[in-house]
Amino acid sequence: MKSLKLVMALAAVLIVAGCDMNTAPSGFVEVTVDQVQAQLESNNIPKLILDVRSEGEYASGHVPTAKNISVDTLASRLNEVPKDVDVYVYCESGKRSTRAAEMLTEAGYDKVHNMRASMRGWRAANYPIEK
């Protein structure tokens, strides 16, 4: 009985320790649209907002100050993404941004943040959009 309690306590500790809900398995951090908006409002922190949608999607409206590099061309354009700043990645729904965040992490970037709700969430929150 004593060893069962010990095993259960150890299992509980391991489960809690593994529940860091902000860090994705690939090493980047999942963030909300509210967190990205807060970063945009803090002008003193160097950052890159990276829109990995197509040029057409970007032209139809994007997060203010965002740089557009489609996920399909990201690997060949990594030199345009600085490694010394926080990089906030988004797409339309989250699938391409997750792929891009994984690519950046695999390429040695350690300040990568994936905007979970992506552009759909940005619009739903009524945050500013540039065209």
Protein backbone atom coordinates (compact mmCIF):
# COMPACT_ATOMS: atom_id res chain seq x y z
CA MET A 1 0.00 0.00 0.00
CA LYS A 2 2.84 2.36 0.87
CA SER A 3 4.54 1.73 -2.48
CA LEU A 4 1.26 2.33 -4.33
CA LYS A 5 0.96 5.75 -2.68
CA LEU A 6 4.57 6.51 -3.59
CA VAL A 7 4.01 5.49 -7.22
CA MET A 8 0.82 7.59 -7.41
CA ALA A 9 2.58 10.62 -5.90
CA LEU A 10 5.47 10.26 -8.33
CA ALA A 11 3.07 9.93 -11.27
CA ALA A 12 1.22 13.08 -10.17
CA VAL A 13 4.49 15.04 -9.96
CA LEU A 14 5.55 13.87 -13.43
CA ILE A 15 2.18 14.78 -14.93
CA VAL A 16 2.21 18.26 -13.40
CA ALA A 17 5.82 18.84 -14.44
CA GLY A 18 4.98 17.91 -18.02
CA CYS A 19 2.02 20.27 -18.27
CA ASP A 20 3.75 23.46 -19.39
CA MET A 21 0.91 24.54 -21.65
CA ASN A 22 2.79 27.39 -23.33
CA THR A 23 5.71 25.47 -24.76
CA ALA A 24 4.96 23.39 -27.80
CA PRO A 25 6.67 20.01 -28.22
CA SER A 26 8.91 21.48 -30.93
CA GLY A 27 10.47 24.12 -28.68
CA PHE A 28 8.58 27.24 -29.69
CA VAL A 29 6.06 29.05 -27.48
CA GLU A 30 2.34 29.19 -28.21
CA VAL A 31 0.92 32.70 -27.65
CA THR A 32 -2.49 34.32 -27.88
CA VAL A 33 -3.55 37.22 -30.09
CA ASP A 34 -3.78 39.33 -26.91
CA GLN A 35 -0.13 38.61 -26.11
CA VAL A 36 0.93 39.60 -29.63
CA GLN A 37 -1.10 42.81 -29.44
CA ALA A 38 0.60 43.61 -26.12
CA GLN A 39 3.99 43.08 -27.79
CA LEU A 40 3.03 45.47 -30.59
CA GLU A 41 2.10 48.09 -28.01
CA SER A 42 5.48 47.78 -26.27
CA ASN A 43 7.65 49.58 -28.81
CA ASN A 44 10.84 49.20 -26.77
CA ILE A 45 11.11 45.44 -27.35
CA PRO A 46 12.70 44.39 -30.67
CA LYS A 47 10.53 41.85 -32.44
CA LEU A 48 9.48 40.52 -35.82
CA ILE A 49 5.86 39.75 -36.63
CA LEU A 50 6.06 37.13 -39.39
CA ASP A 51 3.07 36.46 -41.65
CA VAL A 52 3.64 33.12 -43.41
CA ARG A 53 0.55 33.29 -45.62
CA SER A 54 0.63 33.87 -49.38
CA GLU A 55 1.28 37.33 -50.83
CA GLY A 56 -2.40 37.61 -51.79
CA GLU A 57 -3.58 36.78 -48.28
CA TYR A 58 -1.09 39.26 -46.84
CA ALA A 59 -2.25 42.00 -49.24
CA SER A 60 -5.87 41.47 -48.19
CA GLY A 61 -4.98 42.45 -44.62
CA HIS A 62 -2.31 41.66 -42.04
CA VAL A 63 -1.18 42.36 -38.49
CA PRO A 64 0.43 45.84 -38.34
CA THR A 65 4.20 45.85 -39.03
CA ALA A 66 4.14 42.19 -40.15
CA LYS A 67 6.71 40.98 -42.67
CA ASN A 68 5.43 38.51 -45.26
CA ILE A 69 7.45 35.40 -46.05
CA SER A 70 5.23 32.52 -47.15
CA VAL A 71 5.85 29.22 -45.41
CA ASP A 72 6.71 27.72 -48.82
CA THR A 73 9.67 30.11 -49.27
CA LEU A 74 10.74 30.43 -45.64
CA ALA A 75 13.56 27.87 -45.80
CA SER A 76 15.28 29.79 -48.60
CA ARG A 77 14.70 33.18 -46.95
CA LEU A 78 15.86 32.49 -43.39
CA ASN A 79 18.52 35.19 -43.82
CA GLU A 80 15.65 37.73 -43.69
CA VAL A 81 14.62 36.56 -40.22
CA PRO A 82 16.92 37.87 -37.46
CA LYS A 83 17.89 35.39 -34.76
CA ASP A 84 18.40 38.00 -32.05
CA VAL A 85 14.76 39.14 -31.72
CA ASP A 86 11.51 37.50 -30.70
CA VAL A 87 9.72 36.19 -33.80
CA TYR A 88 5.90 36.00 -33.66
CA VAL A 89 4.58 33.75 -36.44
CA TYR A 90 1.02 33.57 -37.75
CA CYS A 91 -0.98 32.43 -40.76
CA GLU A 92 -4.74 32.20 -41.35
CA SER A 93 -5.69 29.34 -39.03
CA GLY A 94 -2.53 28.10 -37.31
CA LYS A 95 -1.43 25.16 -39.45
CA ARG A 96 1.17 26.95 -41.60
CA SER A 97 2.42 29.04 -38.69
CA THR A 98 3.02 25.88 -36.66
CA ARG A 99 5.00 24.44 -39.57
CA ALA A 100 6.97 27.70 -39.89
CA ALA A 101 7.64 27.83 -36.14
CA GLU A 102 8.97 24.27 -36.30
CA MET A 103 11.21 25.21 -39.26
CA LEU A 104 12.60 28.22 -37.41
CA THR A 105 13.24 26.21 -34.26
CA GLU A 106 14.99 23.48 -36.25
CA ALA A 107 17.14 26.18 -37.90
CA GLY A 108 18.40 27.30 -34.49
CA TYR A 109 16.00 30.14 -33.64
CA ASP A 110 15.26 30.15 -29.92
CA LYS A 111 12.84 33.09 -29.62
CA VAL A 112 9.96 31.73 -31.71
CA HIS A 113 6.33 32.33 -30.75
CA ASN A 114 3.37 30.83 -32.64
CA MET A 115 0.17 32.89 -32.53
CA ARG A 116 -2.32 30.08 -31.88
CA ALA A 117 -5.50 31.62 -33.25
CA SER A 118 -3.60 33.27 -36.11
CA MET A 119 -5.34 35.80 -38.39
CA ARG A 120 -8.82 34.41 -37.70
CA GLY A 121 -8.35 35.09 -34.00
CA TRP A 122 -6.83 38.51 -34.71
CA ARG A 123 -9.90 39.52 -36.73
CA ALA A 124 -12.27 38.07 -34.12
CA ALA A 125 -10.57 40.20 -31.44
CA ASN A 126 -11.09 43.29 -33.64
CA TYR A 127 -7.41 44.22 -33.51
CA PRO A 128 -6.06 46.63 -36.16
CA ILE A 129 -5.38 45.32 -39.64
CA GLU A 130 -3.08 46.93 -42.22
CA LYS A 131 -3.58 46.63 -45.97
